[in-house]
Amino acid sequence: MTSDMPQVMPQSMRTTRSSFSSSNGYETPSHNSFLSNGDDYDSDGSNFAPPTPTTLSMAIPAELAGAIPLIDKFQVEGFLRAMQKQIQSAGKRGFFSKRSVGPQVREKFTFEDMLCFQKDPIPTSLLKINSDLVSRAVKLFQIILKYIGVDSSDRVATTSLDERIELVGKLYKQALKRSELRDELFAQISKQTRNSPDRQYLINAWELMYLCASCMPPSKDIGAYLSEYVHNVAHDMSIDSEVQALATNTLNALKHSVKAGPRHTIPGREEIEALLTCRKLTTIVFFLDETFEEITYDMATTVVDAVEELAGIIKLSAYSSFSLFECRKVVTGSKSPELGNEEYIGLDDNKYIGDLLAEFKAAKDRSKGEILHCKLTFKKKLFRESDEAVADPMFVQLSYVQLQHDYILGNYPVGRDDAAQLSALQILVEIGFVVGPESCTDWTSLLERFLPRQIAITRAKREWELDILSRYRSMENLTKDDARQQFLRILRTLPYGSSVFFSVRKIDDPIGLLPGRIILGINKRGVHFFRPVPKEYLHSAELRDIMQFGSSNTAVFFKMRVAGVLHIFQFETKQGEEICVALQTHINDVMLRRYSKARSAANGAVNGDIANNVKPPSVDAHEKRAQDLSKALEESQRNADKLLEELRKKQKHEEEICEELEGMKDILRSEKQNLVELNCDRDKLRSLCAEKDSLLQAALLEKQNMEVRLAKLSKPELENNTKKELVEATNQVLYEIQDELKVRSSELHAAEEAKRKLVNERLLLEEKNLRLEKKKSDEVKKHESFALPDKCILHPHSEEFYVCRKMQIQILEKSFEQERKALKLRAYELEKKMEQVSQALAAAESTLISKETELSKLQLNIKELEELREMKEDIDRKNEQTAAILKMQG
């Protein structure tokens, strides 16, 4: 890693990143036919057609479209031929699972057939891999079959939790360190998820896919196909909910593992069991003041995930400059660990927590003759100028703890007066202000604890005590927060204040002034050199004097100006990359501050009214201006952090709004379905009215026939029989009318159960009633005019028959009147319900419009925040470019 001192802001480099997501929907093929069990099975292997990208694009379903560019990586023809020989030797007819119904005859077997579920072992690998690994690939598939529960008896074999953990451990042991076998493993598992004949097989296969994706990624090519396939399954609403949940977890695990890479150590039994049982493991993270917090982790948790969780636990909002460090303390024999006998090693953001804990255990087991204590420590990676503007209480507390820790170690050499003042401030922060502090039981321990040993030996203990006590009593009006801020302020004013420290060993010193072991301090002013024992400040090199710097795995170098002459200094260290990153970050801050200053000056020259006779500003004015610009930059950084937080909140709010929109759409679809049901009810009522109209016409026609028969009866001997027949006919008609009324009542009751009706139905029903009334009145008049002469000429017994006929007509009139009123009332009720539905639909539409308006506003805010994020990414990419240049030069 090598870097030159930048004179101007370098042009940002943009890199493309592969996305592990797809917008294509998952479509289940309408037909999945595989090897036929028919008698026309071709045993000579001529039915295997070598696939090509052109034929594949037309043959395979949409879910395998991503595999078309990878056809050269699969050995399709060789696999199918080997599979054919295997099934012939076993006397079987087929080996691929199929969902098609009925006998089918296949002329060719293709790439799609190869990637379908099968219960038999595979004779060779699916991918073209090294011949030495083919036997391992075959064993991998046998382990997969055991895990998903495939039994030789075609039954789902249940495996216990211990057996599943053991099988997963075998897969990890075989594939974790070999990229070719990782790709083969993912291809085999995805094969077992397509066209599975049993739901439990499918669930077990997706569970295994999730376990493998959580700790190791496939290669770039296989990963692109696999992520698209998993994405389609995860977003297909027709898939089983449990399978869909496992596919979603697998997709998230793939994104995570592709970014972080494979695990360096094989996950232990406890990690596998935790992932299978959906529980979290716990570990402890320490702070520099020996306090600690417990965090959760699983197989896929990385350092950046742990930092984010820990920041949430301790309520630390601005945690971008914090990270986890590996703290190592060596204790030889029975000696207790001395303060400062520890080494803090920065951890990569993509390092797995499980790997770290496994490495801690292995390092402890390897240590001989000495005790090695390893633990995770949470602290700042570096101090920046913008830290002074952060008002987060936890941020200030952690900064104070780290600076206090470095000061007590002796990394900040100060004079006696400053040392006494700093000790008094620390005591005030620890116990607050009390009237008689010397009477406290731990007063002596406080003096020894907050005074560096190297400074303490420069004066008598009593002199230190009196000096610190007098200064402590003068702080009566200070609170703990004020004392903490004053402590930070004193250390920041030092030339090497707010530094991060690295222990290195000298390799090349052209001047010959540096000792063998050195402590480097890096802050916003430059690089500072200290002698470790005794702690002594040696030299400082400002940022403008450092012309070039770089690092390797075991060393770091600086090309810097000393007394006007360029020299190259080299030091041995394993933290060279951390040193260069810290130095480059401070250089970037300086360049950004200069750029802001130049832009502000340019704006002032355009908009200001500067007189020609104004004298140049003094040095103090320039310094004040620089401080103002620095504060403005810090304010901008705080605003950016606030905007990012607002962006996260608005994104969450947008997700909630999208969920509400989906709910409104579901309601709208249900309302449309109700309208369809109302249309069906309307059509049924129309058909019912038409049927009743026809029945009424038939009844009137029958009544006319009866009257004609009465008019033709003239013989006295037939009067009794005729009367009897007429009474029976009249009773039969009455029974039929009663039955009809019952049926009509049940039909009307069913119509009342419908909740809505269109307005036009009422109008149609009223028109139909008017026609019925008109026809009824015409028939009544017709009967009266027809029956009046008969009254005069009929036999006296015919008087009764006339009365019966009159009663029949009256009953018909009443029934028709009741039916008309009931239908009219039903029409009014349906019209009222229809109005209520219309009002509800109007309210839903207005709510949808308001939500869409709010969504558009949120999208505008997100776009603005994305521009800020792109600006930040440009600066990060410039840092990556500089790091790459430094690496090439190193």
Tab-separated table of C-alpha atoms in Angstrom, residues 61-396:
chain	number	residue	atom	x	y	z
A	61	PRO	CA	-38.315	-22.355	-18.122
A	62	ALA	CA	-37.882	-18.797	-16.892
A	63	GLU	CA	-36.589	-19.938	-13.495
A	64	LEU	CA	-33.442	-21.340	-15.150
A	65	ALA	CA	-32.860	-18.464	-17.552
A	66	GLY	CA	-29.895	-17.282	-15.498
A	67	ALA	CA	-28.103	-20.592	-16.142
A	68	ILE	CA	-27.932	-20.132	-19.925
A	69	PRO	CA	-24.605	-18.224	-19.879
A	70	LEU	CA	-23.164	-20.948	-17.601
A	71	ILE	CA	-23.848	-23.877	-19.926
A	72	ASP	CA	-20.115	-24.373	-20.487
A	73	LYS	CA	-19.583	-24.870	-16.748
A	74	PHE	CA	-22.034	-27.801	-16.594
A	75	GLN	CA	-21.130	-31.196	-18.061
A	76	VAL	CA	-24.655	-31.945	-19.264
A	77	GLU	CA	-23.993	-34.674	-21.819
A	78	GLY	CA	-21.403	-36.452	-19.700
A	79	PHE	CA	-23.653	-36.392	-16.632
A	80	LEU	CA	-26.698	-37.740	-18.486
A	81	ARG	CA	-24.700	-40.526	-20.148
A	82	ALA	CA	-23.155	-41.557	-16.836
A	83	MET	CA	-26.601	-41.459	-15.241
A	84	GLN	CA	-28.000	-43.619	-18.042
A	85	LYS	CA	-25.354	-46.296	-17.469
A	86	GLN	CA	-26.075	-46.226	-13.747
A	87	ILE	CA	-29.822	-46.755	-14.108
A	88	GLN	CA	-29.329	-49.477	-16.748
A	89	SER	CA	-27.084	-51.385	-14.396
A	90	ALA	CA	-29.700	-51.008	-11.647
A	91	GLY	CA	-32.564	-52.092	-13.945
A	92	LYS	CA	-34.541	-48.871	-13.542
A	93	ARG	CA	-36.503	-46.891	-16.098
A	94	GLY	CA	-35.987	-43.293	-14.926
A	95	PHE	CA	-34.098	-41.183	-12.494
A	96	PHE	CA	-35.501	-37.637	-12.670
A	97	SER	CA	-38.523	-36.495	-10.686
A	98	LYS	CA	-41.430	-35.305	-12.821
A	99	ARG	CA	-44.770	-33.610	-12.247
A	100	SER	CA	-46.411	-34.368	-15.573
A	101	VAL	CA	-49.521	-36.550	-15.554
A	102	GLY	CA	-49.921	-39.523	-17.857
A	103	PRO	CA	-47.416	-41.403	-19.992
A	104	GLN	CA	-45.078	-39.247	-22.045
A	105	VAL	CA	-42.527	-40.095	-24.662
A	106	ARG	CA	-39.312	-38.059	-24.601
A	107	GLU	CA	-37.053	-37.898	-27.609
A	108	LYS	CA	-34.310	-35.827	-25.923
A	109	PHE	CA	-33.153	-35.102	-22.392
A	110	THR	CA	-31.851	-31.624	-21.783
A	111	PHE	CA	-30.126	-29.344	-19.338
A	112	GLU	CA	-33.425	-28.786	-17.516
A	113	ASP	CA	-33.747	-32.503	-16.795
A	114	MET	CA	-30.302	-32.528	-15.248
A	115	LEU	CA	-31.256	-29.845	-12.713
A	116	CYS	CA	-34.312	-31.648	-11.317
A	117	PHE	CA	-34.805	-33.583	-8.102
A	118	GLN	CA	-33.624	-37.190	-8.028
A	119	LYS	CA	-33.505	-39.811	-5.297
A	120	ASP	CA	-30.623	-41.850	-6.705
A	121	PRO	CA	-26.957	-40.943	-6.166
A	122	ILE	CA	-25.196	-39.132	-8.986
A	123	PRO	CA	-22.377	-40.904	-10.858
A	124	THR	CA	-20.333	-37.765	-11.466
A	125	SER	CA	-20.321	-34.037	-10.717
A	126	LEU	CA	-22.792	-31.563	-12.200
A	127	LEU	CA	-20.069	-29.011	-12.980
A	128	LYS	CA	-16.814	-29.362	-14.858
A	129	ILE	CA	-14.344	-29.557	-11.987
A	130	ASN	CA	-10.919	-31.000	-11.347
A	131	SER	CA	-10.926	-34.783	-11.773
A	132	ASP	CA	-9.429	-35.180	-8.302
A	133	LEU	CA	-12.553	-33.589	-6.801
A	134	VAL	CA	-15.193	-35.638	-8.669
A	135	SER	CA	-15.303	-38.382	-6.036
A	136	ARG	CA	-15.722	-35.733	-3.334
A	137	ALA	CA	-18.601	-34.185	-5.334
A	138	VAL	CA	-20.348	-37.589	-5.485
A	139	LYS	CA	-19.968	-37.947	-1.699
A	140	LEU	CA	-21.403	-34.447	-1.221
A	141	PHE	CA	-24.602	-35.503	-3.010
A	142	GLN	CA	-24.909	-38.602	-0.823
A	143	ILE	CA	-24.701	-36.384	2.268
A	144	ILE	CA	-27.359	-34.082	0.766
A	145	LEU	CA	-29.674	-37.067	0.187
A	146	LYS	CA	-29.243	-38.146	3.801
A	147	TYR	CA	-29.923	-34.651	5.099
A	148	ILE	CA	-33.135	-34.097	3.148
A	149	GLY	CA	-34.381	-37.544	4.220
A	150	VAL	CA	-34.311	-39.556	0.974
A	151	ASP	CA	-34.625	-43.269	1.805
A	152	SER	CA	-34.171	-46.269	-0.472
A	153	SER	CA	-37.742	-47.304	0.370
A	154	ASP	CA	-39.148	-44.107	-1.198
A	155	ARG	CA	-40.228	-42.852	2.197
A	156	VAL	CA	-39.218	-39.639	3.932
A	157	ALA	CA	-36.601	-40.645	6.488
A	158	THR	CA	-36.589	-38.479	9.590
A	159	THR	CA	-33.168	-37.368	10.806
A	160	SER	CA	-32.495	-36.184	14.329
A	161	LEU	CA	-30.984	-32.815	15.143
A	162	ASP	CA	-27.632	-34.397	16.054
A	163	GLU	CA	-27.507	-36.241	12.723
A	164	ARG	CA	-28.303	-33.085	10.751
A	165	ILE	CA	-25.592	-31.148	12.610
A	166	GLU	CA	-23.079	-33.907	11.858
A	167	LEU	CA	-24.023	-33.973	8.152
A	168	VAL	CA	-23.741	-30.185	7.831
A	169	GLY	CA	-20.344	-30.306	9.512
A	170	LYS	CA	-19.183	-32.838	6.907
A	171	LEU	CA	-20.330	-30.561	4.077
A	172	TYR	CA	-18.476	-27.610	5.608
A	173	LYS	CA	-15.325	-29.680	6.034
A	174	GLN	CA	-15.361	-30.753	2.388
A	175	ALA	CA	-16.403	-27.526	0.652
A	176	LEU	CA	-15.454	-24.555	2.842
A	177	LYS	CA	-11.814	-24.363	1.718
A	178	ARG	CA	-12.396	-25.376	-1.935
A	179	SER	CA	-14.162	-22.913	-4.220
A	180	GLU	CA	-14.891	-25.555	-6.899
A	181	LEU	CA	-16.639	-27.812	-4.407
A	182	ARG	CA	-18.591	-24.827	-3.038
A	183	ASP	CA	-20.043	-24.196	-6.498
A	184	GLU	CA	-20.760	-27.919	-6.932
A	185	LEU	CA	-22.470	-28.031	-3.534
A	186	PHE	CA	-24.774	-25.124	-4.335
A	187	ALA	CA	-25.596	-26.606	-7.772
A	188	GLN	CA	-26.501	-29.955	-6.179
A	189	ILE	CA	-28.688	-28.400	-3.475
A	190	SER	CA	-30.512	-26.153	-5.988
A	191	LYS	CA	-31.104	-29.276	-8.107
A	192	GLN	CA	-32.895	-30.921	-5.172
A	193	THR	CA	-35.189	-27.890	-4.742
A	194	ARG	CA	-36.738	-28.209	-8.222
A	195	ASN	CA	-39.778	-30.477	-8.744
A	196	SER	CA	-39.424	-32.174	-5.387
A	197	PRO	CA	-42.035	-34.963	-5.017
A	198	ASP	CA	-42.457	-34.399	-1.270
A	199	ARG	CA	-42.947	-31.202	0.725
A	200	GLN	CA	-40.582	-32.332	3.509
A	201	TYR	CA	-37.846	-33.036	0.952
A	202	LEU	CA	-38.273	-29.501	-0.348
A	203	ILE	CA	-38.181	-27.879	3.112
A	204	ASN	CA	-35.068	-29.842	4.118
A	205	ALA	CA	-33.298	-28.912	0.879
A	206	TRP	CA	-33.986	-25.194	1.344
A	207	GLU	CA	-32.887	-25.432	4.975
A	208	LEU	CA	-29.584	-26.919	3.842
A	209	MET	CA	-29.215	-24.188	1.206
A	210	TYR	CA	-29.670	-21.565	3.956
A	211	LEU	CA	-27.067	-23.234	6.184
A	212	CYS	CA	-24.479	-23.322	3.395
A	213	ALA	CA	-25.160	-19.748	2.223
A	214	SER	CA	-24.710	-18.458	5.777
A	215	CYS	CA	-20.998	-19.254	5.942
A	216	MET	CA	-19.678	-19.530	2.382
A	217	PRO	CA	-20.545	-17.868	-0.934
A	218	PRO	CA	-20.473	-19.420	-4.413
A	219	SER	CA	-18.263	-18.019	-7.146
A	220	LYS	CA	-19.322	-14.905	-9.028
A	221	ASP	CA	-20.847	-16.725	-12.022
A	222	ILE	CA	-22.672	-19.435	-10.081
A	223	GLY	CA	-23.655	-16.856	-7.477
A	224	ALA	CA	-25.407	-14.663	-10.054
A	225	TYR	CA	-27.512	-17.590	-11.300
A	226	LEU	CA	-28.189	-18.891	-7.786
A	227	SER	CA	-29.241	-15.514	-6.388
A	228	GLU	CA	-31.662	-14.934	-9.263
A	229	TYR	CA	-33.192	-18.385	-8.758
A	230	VAL	CA	-33.523	-17.894	-4.982
A	231	HIS	CA	-34.939	-14.389	-5.520
A	232	ASN	CA	-37.649	-15.764	-7.821
A	233	VAL	CA	-38.658	-18.412	-5.284
A	234	ALA	CA	-38.638	-15.938	-2.385
A	235	HIS	CA	-40.986	-13.549	-4.221
A	236	ASP	CA	-43.372	-16.129	-5.701
A	237	MET	CA	-46.656	-15.846	-3.784
A	238	SER	CA	-47.777	-19.303	-4.968
A	239	ILE	CA	-44.918	-21.031	-3.140
A	240	ASP	CA	-45.458	-22.677	0.265
A	241	SER	CA	-45.016	-20.075	3.018
A	242	GLU	CA	-42.379	-22.088	4.900
A	243	VAL	CA	-40.363	-22.626	1.720
A	244	GLN	CA	-40.715	-18.947	0.847
A	245	ALA	CA	-39.407	-17.926	4.299
A	246	LEU	CA	-36.384	-20.215	3.927
A	247	ALA	CA	-35.716	-18.819	0.440
A	248	THR	CA	-35.843	-15.262	1.797
A	249	ASN	CA	-33.367	-16.165	4.551
A	250	THR	CA	-31.137	-17.824	1.962
A	251	LEU	CA	-31.178	-14.721	-0.238
A	252	ASN	CA	-30.167	-12.483	2.677
A	253	ALA	CA	-27.449	-14.937	3.692
A	254	LEU	CA	-26.088	-14.976	0.125
A	255	LYS	CA	-25.845	-11.196	0.042
A	256	HIS	CA	-24.039	-11.242	3.375
A	257	SER	CA	-21.577	-14.042	2.561
A	258	VAL	CA	-20.723	-12.659	-0.889
A	259	LYS	CA	-19.689	-9.413	0.764
A	260	ALA	CA	-17.812	-10.983	3.682
A	261	GLY	CA	-16.389	-14.057	1.933
A	262	PRO	CA	-16.205	-17.608	3.296
A	263	ARG	CA	-15.570	-18.450	6.907
A	264	HIS	CA	-11.894	-19.009	7.772
A	265	THR	CA	-12.695	-21.681	10.341
A	266	ILE	CA	-15.246	-24.467	10.118
A	267	PRO	CA	-18.324	-23.456	12.163
A	268	GLY	CA	-18.627	-25.451	15.344
A	269	ARG	CA	-21.460	-27.646	16.472
A	270	GLU	CA	-22.873	-24.919	18.695
A	271	GLU	CA	-23.120	-22.441	15.785
A	272	ILE	CA	-24.821	-24.960	13.491
A	273	GLU	CA	-27.320	-25.947	16.200
A	274	ALA	CA	-28.091	-22.282	16.926
A	275	LEU	CA	-28.845	-21.583	13.266
A	276	LEU	CA	-31.008	-24.696	12.939
A	277	THR	CA	-33.016	-23.864	16.064
A	278	CYS	CA	-33.283	-20.128	15.209
A	279	ARG	CA	-31.548	-18.896	18.333
A	280	LYS	CA	-28.615	-16.556	18.944
A	281	LEU	CA	-25.319	-17.157	20.695
A	282	THR	CA	-23.837	-14.562	23.033
A	283	THR	CA	-20.381	-13.170	23.704
A	284	ILE	CA	-18.902	-10.269	25.674
A	285	VAL	CA	-17.371	-7.069	24.298
A	286	PHE	CA	-15.202	-5.012	26.667
A	287	PHE	CA	-14.602	-1.282	26.845
A	288	LEU	CA	-11.323	0.362	27.802
A	289	ASP	CA	-12.544	1.027	31.352
A	290	GLU	CA	-13.052	-2.757	31.839
A	291	THR	CA	-16.833	-2.515	31.645
A	292	PHE	CA	-18.535	-4.800	29.156
A	293	GLU	CA	-21.738	-5.518	27.265
A	294	GLU	CA	-23.175	-8.783	26.005
A	295	ILE	CA	-23.998	-9.054	22.289
A	296	THR	CA	-25.658	-11.779	20.242
A	297	TYR	CA	-24.242	-13.439	17.155
A	298	ASP	CA	-24.768	-16.373	14.848
A	299	MET	CA	-22.821	-18.117	12.138
A	300	ALA	CA	-23.062	-15.171	9.710
A	301	THR	CA	-22.516	-12.233	12.098
A	302	THR	CA	-19.579	-9.998	11.124
A	303	VAL	CA	-17.719	-7.235	12.941
A	304	VAL	CA	-19.775	-4.490	11.310
A	305	ASP	CA	-22.995	-6.240	12.415
A	306	ALA	CA	-21.688	-6.538	15.982
A	307	VAL	CA	-20.664	-2.852	16.033
A	308	GLU	CA	-24.139	-1.807	14.886
A	309	GLU	CA	-25.829	-4.000	17.512
A	310	LEU	CA	-23.542	-2.785	20.296
A	311	ALA	CA	-24.101	0.857	19.310
A	312	GLY	CA	-27.844	0.248	19.604
A	313	ILE	CA	-27.449	-1.341	23.034
A	314	ILE	CA	-25.418	1.545	24.490
A	315	LYS	CA	-27.461	4.151	22.545
A	316	LEU	CA	-24.503	5.469	20.537
A	317	SER	CA	-25.843	7.285	17.467
A	318	ALA	CA	-22.567	8.413	15.831
A	319	TYR	CA	-20.566	5.177	15.726
A	320	SER	CA	-18.893	5.428	12.307
A	321	SER	CA	-15.459	6.070	13.870
A	322	PHE	CA	-15.749	3.112	16.281
A	323	SER	CA	-14.920	-0.524	15.671
A	324	LEU	CA	-14.013	-3.773	17.387
A	325	PHE	CA	-10.389	-4.542	18.234
A	326	GLU	CA	-8.653	-7.724	19.293
A	327	CYS	CA	-6.978	-7.112	22.641
A	328	ARG	CA	-4.107	-9.447	23.527
A	329	LYS	CA	-2.448	-9.527	26.924
A	330	VAL	CA	0.490	-11.821	27.622
A	331	VAL	CA	1.219	-12.969	31.175
A	332	THR	CA	4.466	-14.889	31.675
A	333	GLY	CA	4.542	-17.356	34.532
A	334	SER	CA	2.660	-16.211	37.624
A	335	LYS	CA	3.086	-12.498	37.022
A	336	SER	CA	0.002	-10.394	36.814
A	337	PRO	CA	-0.585	-8.491	33.564
A	338	GLU	CA	0.928	-5.042	33.711
A	339	LEU	CA	-0.995	-2.010	32.534
A	340	GLY	CA	0.061	-1.307	28.990
A	341	ASN	CA	1.199	-4.864	28.306
A	342	GLU	CA	-1.554	-5.272	25.765
A	343	GLU	CA	-1.853	-5.033	22.023
A	344	TYR	CA	-4.924	-3.776	20.182
A	345	ILE	CA	-5.315	-5.133	16.660
A	346	GLY	CA	-7.938	-3.587	14.421
A	347	LEU	CA	-10.455	-6.027	12.933
A	348	ASP	CA	-11.766	-5.957	9.384
A	349	ASP	CA	-15.459	-5.064	9.119
A	350	ASN	CA	-16.159	-8.309	7.232
A	351	LYS	CA	-14.454	-10.539	9.805
A	352	TYR	CA	-16.819	-13.151	11.248
A	353	ILE	CA	-17.360	-13.125	15.009
A	354	GLY	CA	-17.364	-16.927	15.024
A	355	ASP	CA	-13.926	-16.976	13.358
A	356	LEU	CA	-12.575	-14.503	15.917
A	357	LEU	CA	-13.746	-16.544	18.891
A	358	ALA	CA	-12.331	-19.726	17.323
A	359	GLU	CA	-8.986	-17.980	16.736
A	360	PHE	CA	-8.953	-16.765	20.354
A	361	LYS	CA	-9.408	-20.320	21.570
A	362	ALA	CA	-6.738	-21.692	19.207
A	363	ALA	CA	-4.225	-18.994	20.186
A	364	LYS	CA	-4.808	-19.716	23.860
A	365	ASP	CA	-4.263	-23.432	23.263
A	366	ARG	CA	-1.038	-22.782	21.321
A	367	SER	CA	0.544	-20.540	23.970
A	368	LYS	CA	3.254	-22.398	25.911
A	369	GLY	CA	4.857	-21.173	29.130
A	370	GLU	CA	2.739	-18.023	29.087
A	371	ILE	CA	-0.897	-17.102	29.505
A	372	LEU	CA	-2.508	-15.288	26.591
A	373	HIS	CA	-5.680	-13.328	27.274
A	374	CYS	CA	-7.702	-12.454	24.149
A	375	LYS	CA	-10.887	-10.440	24.160
A	376	LEU	CA	-13.002	-8.158	21.961
A	377	THR	CA	-12.679	-4.448	22.741
A	378	PHE	CA	-14.832	-1.598	21.488
A	379	LYS	CA	-13.039	1.709	20.906
A	380	LYS	CA	-12.465	4.484	18.385
A	381	LYS	CA	-10.448	3.787	15.254
A	382	LEU	CA	-9.190	7.377	15.162
A	383	PHE	CA	-10.026	10.869	16.410
A	384	ARG	CA	-11.128	13.476	13.855
A	385	GLU	CA	-11.730	17.197	14.009
A	386	SER	CA	-15.456	16.664	13.615
A	387	ASP	CA	-15.514	14.757	16.948
A	388	GLU	CA	-15.425	18.011	18.904
A	389	ALA	CA	-18.822	19.014	17.521
A	390	VAL	CA	-20.568	15.750	18.470
A	391	ALA	CA	-22.784	16.247	21.514
A	392	ASP	CA	-23.912	12.629	21.965
A	393	PRO	CA	-23.305	11.838	25.681
A	394	MET	CA	-22.194	8.273	24.992
A	395	PHE	CA	-19.840	9.464	22.246
A	396	VAL	CA	-18.237	11.958	24.659
